[in-house]
PDB file of C-alpha atoms in Angstrom:
ATOM      1  CA  TYR A  23      30.335  -5.201  22.298  1.00 94.00           C
ATOM      2  CA  VAL A  24      33.605  -4.698  24.141  1.00 96.00           C
ATOM      3  CA  LEU A  25      37.085  -5.834  23.135  1.00 98.00           C
ATOM      4  CA  THR A  26      39.986  -6.089  25.554  1.00 98.00           C
ATOM      5  CA  GLN A  27      43.717  -6.057  24.831  1.00 97.00           C
ATOM      6  CA  SER A  28      46.809  -6.048  27.011  1.00 93.00           C
ATOM      7  CA  PRO A  29      48.347  -2.560  27.012  1.00 94.00           C
ATOM      8  CA  SER A  30      51.830  -3.667  26.055  1.00 96.00           C
ATOM      9  CA  VAL A  31      54.027  -6.552  24.976  1.00 96.00           C
ATOM     10  CA  SER A  32      57.816  -6.607  24.901  1.00 96.00           C
ATOM     11  CA  VAL A  33      59.756  -9.057  22.768  1.00 96.00           C
ATOM     12  CA  ALA A  34      63.345  -9.564  21.688  1.00 96.00           C
ATOM     13  CA  PRO A  35      64.212  -9.567  17.980  1.00 96.00           C
ATOM     14  CA  GLY A  36      63.725 -12.979  16.432  1.00 96.00           C
ATOM     15  CA  GLN A  37      61.346 -14.123  19.135  1.00 97.00           C
ATOM     16  CA  THR A  38      57.577 -14.592  18.926  1.00 97.00           C
ATOM     17  CA  ALA A  39      55.052 -11.938  19.940  1.00 97.00           C
ATOM     18  CA  ARG A  40      51.489 -12.935  20.737  1.00 97.00           C
ATOM     19  CA  ILE A  41      48.917 -10.167  20.916  1.00 98.00           C
ATOM     20  CA  THR A  42      45.543 -11.176  22.285  1.00 97.00           C
ATOM     21  CA  CYS A  43      42.080  -9.685  21.861  1.00 98.00           C
ATOM     22  CA  GLY A  44      39.318 -10.734  24.218  1.00 98.00           C
ATOM     23  CA  GLY A  45      35.561 -10.566  23.715  1.00 97.00           C
ATOM     24  CA  ASN A  46      32.432 -12.523  24.564  1.00 96.00           C
ATOM     25  CA  ASN A  47      32.275 -15.429  22.096  1.00 96.00           C
ATOM     26  CA  ILE A  48      34.637 -13.562  19.815  1.00 97.00           C
ATOM     27  CA  GLY A  49      35.320 -16.886  18.102  1.00 97.00           C
ATOM     28  CA  LYS A  50      31.942 -16.487  16.388  1.00 96.00           C
ATOM     29  CA  LYS A  51      32.956 -13.165  14.855  1.00 95.00           C
ATOM     30  CA  GLY A  52      35.454 -12.225  12.192  1.00 96.00           C
ATOM     31  CA  VAL A  53      38.445 -10.488  13.760  1.00 97.00           C
ATOM     32  CA  HIS A  54      40.690  -8.059  11.961  1.00 98.00           C
ATOM     33  CA  TRP A  55      44.048  -6.560  12.980  1.00 98.00           C
ATOM     34  CA  TYR A  56      45.758  -3.253  12.265  1.00 98.00           C
ATOM     35  CA  GLN A  57      49.276  -2.003  12.825  1.00 98.00           C
ATOM     36  CA  GLN A  58      49.825   1.674  13.517  1.00 98.00           C
ATOM     37  CA  LYS A  59      53.188   3.384  13.740  1.00 98.00           C
ATOM     38  CA  PRO A  60      53.598   6.905  15.167  1.00 96.00           C
ATOM     39  CA  GLY A  61      52.268   9.606  12.880  1.00 95.00           C
ATOM     40  CA  GLN A  62      50.904   7.121  10.370  1.00 97.00           C
ATOM     41  CA  ALA A  63      47.488   5.826   9.431  1.00 98.00           C
ATOM     42  CA  PRO A  64      46.647   2.291  10.545  1.00 98.00           C
ATOM     43  CA  GLN A  65      47.521  -0.548   8.207  1.00 98.00           C
ATOM     44  CA  LEU A  66      45.597  -3.803   7.882  1.00 97.00           C
ATOM     45  CA  VAL A  67      47.805  -6.775   8.774  1.00 98.00           C
ATOM     46  CA  ALA A  68      45.223  -9.565   9.079  1.00 97.00           C
ATOM     47  CA  PHE A  69      41.509  -9.994   8.315  1.00 96.00           C
ATOM     48  CA  ASP A  70      38.774 -12.567   8.803  1.00 96.00           C
ATOM     49  CA  ASP A  71      40.698 -14.118  11.709  1.00 96.00           C
ATOM     50  CA  SER A  72      43.625 -15.536   9.790  1.00 95.00           C
ATOM     51  CA  ASP A  73      43.860 -14.109   6.262  1.00 95.00           C
ATOM     52  CA  ARG A  74      46.723 -11.813   5.391  1.00 96.00           C
ATOM     53  CA  PRO A  75      46.898  -9.050   2.771  1.00 94.00           C
ATOM     54  CA  SER A  76      49.357  -9.888   0.043  1.00 94.00           C
ATOM     55  CA  TRP A  77      51.735  -7.137   1.105  1.00 94.00           C
ATOM     56  CA  ILE A  78      52.014  -8.321   4.716  1.00 96.00           C
ATOM     57  CA  PRO A  79      54.993 -10.578   5.594  1.00 96.00           C
ATOM     58  CA  LEU A  80      54.400 -14.243   6.313  1.00 96.00           C
ATOM     59  CA  ARG A  81      55.568 -13.785   9.898  1.00 97.00           C
ATOM     60  CA  PHE A  82      52.143 -12.277  10.735  1.00 97.00           C
ATOM     61  CA  SER A  83      49.386 -14.801  11.439  1.00 97.00           C
ATOM     62  CA  GLY A  84      46.038 -14.783  13.194  1.00 97.00           C
ATOM     63  CA  SER A  85      43.737 -17.178  14.989  1.00 97.00           C
ATOM     64  CA  ASN A  86      40.402 -16.940  16.768  1.00 97.00           C
ATOM     65  CA  SER A  87      38.553 -19.297  19.087  1.00 97.00           C
ATOM     66  CA  GLY A  88      36.314 -19.120  22.103  1.00 97.00           C
ATOM     67  CA  ASN A  89      36.703 -15.774  23.819  1.00 97.00           C
ATOM     68  CA  THR A  90      40.169 -14.893  22.483  1.00 98.00           C
ATOM     69  CA  ALA A  91      41.637 -13.918  19.130  1.00 98.00           C
ATOM     70  CA  THR A  92      45.407 -13.822  18.690  1.00 98.00           C
ATOM     71  CA  LEU A  93      47.779 -12.077  16.314  1.00 98.00           C
ATOM     72  CA  THR A  94      51.147 -13.818  16.264  1.00 98.00           C
ATOM     73  CA  ILE A  95      54.341 -12.311  14.939  1.00 97.00           C
ATOM     74  CA  THR A  96      56.908 -15.076  14.452  1.00 97.00           C
ATOM     75  CA  GLY A  97      60.480 -13.847  14.274  1.00 96.00           C
ATOM     76  CA  VAL A  98      59.843 -10.278  15.337  1.00 97.00           C
ATOM     77  CA  GLU A  99      61.809  -7.567  13.573  1.00 97.00           C
ATOM     78  CA  ALA A 100      62.570  -4.041  14.744  1.00 96.00           C
ATOM     79  CA  GLU A 101      60.170  -2.620  12.146  1.00 96.00           C
ATOM     80  CA  ASP A 102      57.280  -4.466  13.836  1.00 97.00           C
ATOM     81  CA  GLU A 103      57.395  -2.061  16.770  1.00 98.00           C
ATOM     82  CA  ALA A 104      53.969  -0.405  16.698  1.00 98.00           C
ATOM     83  CA  VAL A 105      50.526  -0.360  18.272  1.00 98.00           C
ATOM     84  CA  TYR A 106      48.241  -3.194  17.164  1.00 98.00           C
ATOM     85  CA  TYR A 107      44.455  -2.935  17.233  1.00 98.00           C
ATOM     86  CA  CYS A 108      41.897  -5.691  16.854  1.00 98.00           C
ATOM     87  CA  GLN A 109      38.482  -4.938  15.347  1.00 98.00           C
ATOM     88  CA  VAL A 110      35.155  -6.691  14.828  1.00 98.00           C
ATOM     89  CA  TRP A 111      31.794  -5.914  13.301  1.00 96.00           C
ATOM     90  CA  ASP A 112      28.994  -6.136  15.844  1.00 93.00           C
ATOM     91  CA  SER A 113      26.067  -7.352  13.773  1.00 90.00           C
ATOM     92  CA  PRO A 114      23.261  -6.606  16.287  1.00 88.00           C
ATOM     93  CA  THR A 115      24.112  -2.900  16.250  1.00 88.00           C
ATOM     94  CA  ASP A 116      25.796  -2.688  12.825  1.00 89.00           C
ATOM     95  CA  HIS A 117      28.658  -0.945  14.586  1.00 94.00           C
ATOM     96  CA  TYR A 118      32.355  -1.502  14.145  1.00 97.00           C
ATOM     97  CA  VAL A 119      34.362  -1.961  17.332  1.00 97.00           C
ATOM     98  CA  PHE A 120      38.086  -1.550  17.967  1.00 98.00           C
ATOM     99  CA  GLY A 121      40.078  -2.889  20.849  1.00 98.00           C
ATOM    100  CA  PRO A 122      42.084  -0.398  22.935  1.00 98.00           C
ATOM    101  CA  GLY A 123      45.367  -1.388  21.304  1.00 98.00           C
ATOM    102  CA  THR A 124      48.544  -3.210  22.328  1.00 98.00           C
ATOM    103  CA  GLU A 125      51.901  -1.497  22.100  1.00 98.00           C
ATOM    104  CA  VAL A 126      54.584  -3.901  20.904  1.00 98.00           C
ATOM    105  CA  SER A 127      58.108  -2.981  21.904  1.00 97.00           C
ATOM    106  CA  VAL A 128      61.082  -4.712  20.329  1.00 96.00           C
ATOM    107  CA  LEU A 129      63.886  -4.896  22.873  1.00 91.00           C
TER     108      LEU A 129
ATOM    109  CA  VAL B   2      43.733   3.383  -4.119  1.00 96.00           C
ATOM    110  CA  GLN B   3      44.048   6.907  -2.822  1.00 97.00           C
ATOM    111  CA  LEU B   4      42.018   8.515  -0.051  1.00 98.00           C
ATOM    112  CA  VAL B   5      42.764  12.180   0.691  1.00 98.00           C
ATOM    113  CA  GLU B   6      41.021  13.930   3.560  1.00 98.00           C
ATOM    114  CA  SER B   7      40.684  17.685   3.865  1.00 97.00           C
ATOM    115  CA  GLY B   8      38.700  20.265   5.756  1.00 97.00           C
ATOM    116  CA  GLY B   9      40.152  19.880   9.227  1.00 96.00           C
ATOM    117  CA  GLY B  10      41.177  22.785  11.400  1.00 97.00           C
ATOM    118  CA  VAL B  11      40.508  24.588  14.647  1.00 97.00           C
ATOM    119  CA  VAL B  12      36.873  25.248  15.528  1.00 97.00           C
ATOM    120  CA  GLN B  13      35.122  26.557  18.628  1.00 97.00           C
ATOM    121  CA  PRO B  14      32.848  24.350  20.722  1.00 97.00           C
ATOM    122  CA  GLY B  15      29.307  24.303  19.410  1.00 97.00           C
ATOM    123  CA  ARG B  16      30.341  25.172  15.872  1.00 98.00           C
ATOM    124  CA  SER B  17      30.278  23.035  12.722  1.00 98.00           C
ATOM    125  CA  LEU B  18      32.846  21.683  10.312  1.00 98.00           C
ATOM    126  CA  LYS B  19      32.691  19.572   7.164  1.00 98.00           C
ATOM    127  CA  LEU B  20      35.370  17.084   6.183  1.00 98.00           C
ATOM    128  CA  SER B  21      35.935  15.736   2.681  1.00 98.00           C
ATOM    129  CA  CYS B  22      37.661  12.598   1.449  1.00 98.00           C
ATOM    130  CA  GLU B  23      38.551  12.560  -2.236  1.00 98.00           C
ATOM    131  CA  THR B  24      38.992   9.039  -3.558  1.00 98.00           C
ATOM    132  CA  SER B  25      40.579   7.520  -6.639  1.00 97.00           C
ATOM    133  CA  GLY B  26      41.923   4.245  -7.911  1.00 97.00           C
ATOM    134  CA  PHE B  27      38.830   2.131  -7.303  1.00 96.00           C
ATOM    135  CA  SER B  28      35.154   1.967  -8.152  1.00 95.00           C
ATOM    136  CA  PHE B  29      33.703   4.372  -5.593  1.00 96.00           C
ATOM    137  CA  THR B  30      30.157   3.173  -6.161  1.00 95.00           C
ATOM    138  CA  SER B  31      31.096  -0.426  -5.340  1.00 94.00           C
ATOM    139  CA  TYR B  32      32.020   0.195  -1.715  1.00 95.00           C
ATOM    140  CA  ALA B  33      30.470   1.418   1.474  1.00 96.00           C
ATOM    141  CA  MET B  34      32.720   4.039   3.048  1.00 97.00           C
ATOM    142  CA  HIS B  35      33.659   4.807   6.637  1.00 98.00           C
ATOM    143  CA  TRP B  36      34.990   7.485   8.920  1.00 98.00           C
ATOM    144  CA  VAL B  37      37.236   6.490  11.835  1.00 98.00           C
ATOM    145  CA  ARG B  38      38.762   8.917  14.322  1.00 98.00           C
ATOM    146  CA  GLN B  39      41.609   8.943  16.813  1.00 98.00           C
ATOM    147  CA  ALA B  40      41.837  11.405  19.671  1.00 98.00           C
ATOM    148  CA  PRO B  41      45.370  12.582  20.528  1.00 97.00           C
ATOM    149  CA  GLY B  42      47.267   9.761  22.207  1.00 95.00           C
ATOM    150  CA  LYS B  43      44.220   7.488  22.168  1.00 97.00           C
ATOM    151  CA  GLY B  44      42.956   4.496  20.241  1.00 97.00           C
ATOM    152  CA  LEU B  45      40.827   4.153  17.134  1.00 98.00           C
ATOM    153  CA  GLU B  46      37.099   4.858  17.219  1.00 98.00           C
ATOM    154  CA  TRP B  47      34.749   4.026  14.373  1.00 98.00           C
ATOM    155  CA  VAL B  48      32.501   7.023  13.612  1.00 98.00           C
ATOM    156  CA  ALA B  49      30.162   6.301  10.713  1.00 98.00           C
ATOM    157  CA  VAL B  50      29.474   4.263   7.596  1.00 96.00           C
ATOM    158  CA  ILE B  51      27.463   5.032   4.478  1.00 97.00           C
ATOM    159  CA  SER B  52      26.233   2.337   2.122  1.00 94.00           C
ATOM    160  CA  LEU B  53      27.589   2.064  -1.399  1.00 92.00           C
ATOM    161  CA  ASN B  54      24.560   3.779  -2.893  1.00 92.00           C
ATOM    162  CA  GLY B  55      24.087   6.210  -0.007  1.00 92.00           C
ATOM    163  CA  ASP B  56      20.684   4.946   1.062  1.00 94.00           C
ATOM    164  CA  SER B  57      21.679   3.939   4.578  1.00 94.00           C
ATOM    165  CA  GLU B  58      23.981   5.255   7.272  1.00 96.00           C
ATOM    166  CA  TYR B  59      25.054   4.121  10.706  1.00 95.00           C
ATOM    167  CA  TYR B  60      26.742   6.129  13.424  1.00 97.00           C
ATOM    168  CA  ALA B  61      28.611   5.590  16.652  1.00 97.00           C
ATOM    169  CA  ASP B  62      26.496   6.533  19.654  1.00 96.00           C
ATOM    170  CA  SER B  63      28.978   9.303  20.508  1.00 97.00           C
ATOM    171  CA  VAL B  64      28.185  11.229  17.296  1.00 98.00           C
ATOM    172  CA  LYS B  65      24.639  10.144  16.419  1.00 97.00           C
ATOM    173  CA  GLY B  66      22.380  13.110  15.843  1.00 97.00           C
ATOM    174  CA  ARG B  67      25.322  15.508  15.427  1.00 98.00           C
ATOM    175  CA  PHE B  68      27.320  14.065  12.511  1.00 98.00           C
ATOM    176  CA  THR B  69      26.088  13.252   9.013  1.00 98.00           C
ATOM    177  CA  VAL B  70      27.956  11.162   6.470  1.00 98.00           C
ATOM    178  CA  SER B  71      27.267  11.609   2.774  1.00 97.00           C
ATOM    179  CA  ARG B  72      28.811  10.805  -0.595  1.00 97.00           C
ATOM    180  CA  ASP B  73      28.983  12.313  -4.063  1.00 97.00           C
ATOM    181  CA  THR B  74      29.295   9.622  -6.712  1.00 95.00           C
ATOM    182  CA  VAL B  75      30.112  12.130  -9.478  1.00 96.00           C
ATOM    183  CA  ARG B  76      33.075  13.495  -7.527  1.00 97.00           C
ATOM    184  CA  SER B  77      33.939  10.130  -5.872  1.00 97.00           C
ATOM    185  CA  THR B  78      34.070  12.025  -2.611  1.00 98.00           C
ATOM    186  CA  LEU B  79      32.997  11.158   0.913  1.00 98.00           C
ATOM    187  CA  TYR B  80      31.902  13.818   3.402  1.00 98.00           C
ATOM    188  CA  LEU B  81      31.408  14.145   7.134  1.00 98.00           C
ATOM    189  CA  GLN B  82      29.312  17.063   8.325  1.00 98.00           C
ATOM    190  CA  MET B  83      29.986  17.665  12.021  1.00 98.00           C
ATOM    191  CA  THR B  84      27.747  19.915  14.109  1.00 98.00           C
ATOM    192  CA  SER B  85      27.547  20.860  17.790  1.00 98.00           C
ATOM    193  CA  LEU B  86      31.207  20.019  18.157  1.00 98.00           C
ATOM    194  CA  THR B  87      32.656  19.452  21.621  1.00 98.00           C
ATOM    195  CA  ILE B  88      36.188  19.193  22.931  1.00 97.00           C
ATOM    196  CA  ALA B  89      35.742  15.406  22.949  1.00 98.00           C
ATOM    197  CA  ASP B  90      35.478  15.487  19.152  1.00 98.00           C
ATOM    198  CA  THR B  91      39.084  16.644  18.867  1.00 98.00           C
ATOM    199  CA  ALA B  92      40.801  13.939  16.823  1.00 98.00           C
ATOM    200  CA  VAL B  93      42.414  12.928  13.585  1.00 98.00           C
ATOM    201  CA  TYR B  94      39.636  11.805  11.261  1.00 98.00           C
ATOM    202  CA  PHE B  95      40.433   9.062   8.773  1.00 98.00           C
ATOM    203  CA  CYS B  96      38.311   7.964   5.868  1.00 98.00           C
ATOM    204  CA  ALA B  97      38.550   4.250   5.227  1.00 98.00           C
ATOM    205  CA  LYS B  98      37.579   1.890   2.448  1.00 98.00           C
ATOM    206  CA  PRO B  99      36.559  -1.634   3.402  1.00 96.00           C
ATOM    207  CA  GLY B 100      37.760  -4.820   1.818  1.00 92.00           C
ATOM    208  CA  PHE B 101      35.358  -5.997  -0.877  1.00 85.00           C
ATOM    209  CA  GLY B 102      32.403  -7.570   0.884  1.00 80.00           C
ATOM    210  CA  GLY B 103      34.271  -7.449   4.166  1.00 84.00           C
ATOM    211  CA  TYR B 104      33.749  -5.822   7.518  1.00 95.00           C
ATOM    212  CA  PHE B 105      37.288  -4.512   7.826  1.00 97.00           C
ATOM    213  CA  PHE B 106      39.209  -1.475   6.632  1.00 98.00           C
ATOM    214  CA  GLU B 107      41.603  -2.259   3.806  1.00 97.00           C
ATOM    215  CA  ASP B 108      42.650   1.251   2.814  1.00 97.00           C
ATOM    216  CA  TRP B 109      43.020   4.421   4.865  1.00 98.00           C
ATOM    217  CA  GLY B 110      43.577   8.082   4.171  1.00 98.00           C
ATOM    218  CA  GLN B 111      46.319  10.030   5.903  1.00 97.00           C
ATOM    219  CA  GLY B 112      43.847  11.714   8.223  1.00 98.00           C
ATOM    220  CA  SER B 113      42.637  15.262   8.882  1.00 98.00           C
ATOM    221  CA  LEU B 114      43.069  16.872  12.285  1.00 98.00           C
ATOM    222  CA  VAL B 115      40.058  18.532  13.877  1.00 98.00           C
ATOM    223  CA  THR B 116      40.750  20.576  17.004  1.00 98.00           C
ATOM    224  CA  VAL B 117      37.801  21.850  19.015  1.00 98.00           C
ATOM    225  CA  SER B 118      38.958  24.627  21.275  1.00 97.00           C
ATOM    226  CA  SER B 119      37.776  27.949  22.592  1.00 93.00           C
TER     227      SER B 119
END
């Protein structure tokens, strides 16, 4: 199972960033999102399409339908600059798959 | 929750290395556990998972037959035995704990760097 992501997204502070993750019928899978800053381990920012860990700010939200899942950051802040990875569990193979990552730059 | 990897280092191609991940702060026997790696400047790659009681394991195709994941419930420690290492195995290796009943990674260690070089 293959996931696709745009390599980069640029957004001004306070604006909305939309990070997409493409896959065949991905809407039928649970999609999870991670944020990774340089030199750090990844951090979960959204799971099961649209749930958010309690420690993640409300400005992070997720959706998933058809062939595209989306992580939306509403009111981007400078600290949101990072690489974001989507991830799914591929049940036929029992493998876990990551997308290639999207680098979010805050202008 | 704390996950602390160790055992990384520089190793020659074809040699072996064993990574450890000491865990604390949660019920180790209640969770499957994973290894995920990241080559320098590259994205994340899932490597392996072991079931909560250790009776089943799954591996990425890139490491199947060369890597073995195991766990010690007494020591609450996860292991990754790596054999026949190649330059392509050079990466930071993270251990990761899933969310309860979920297919995602809720907690991560800080990573252990493995460099395969002659």
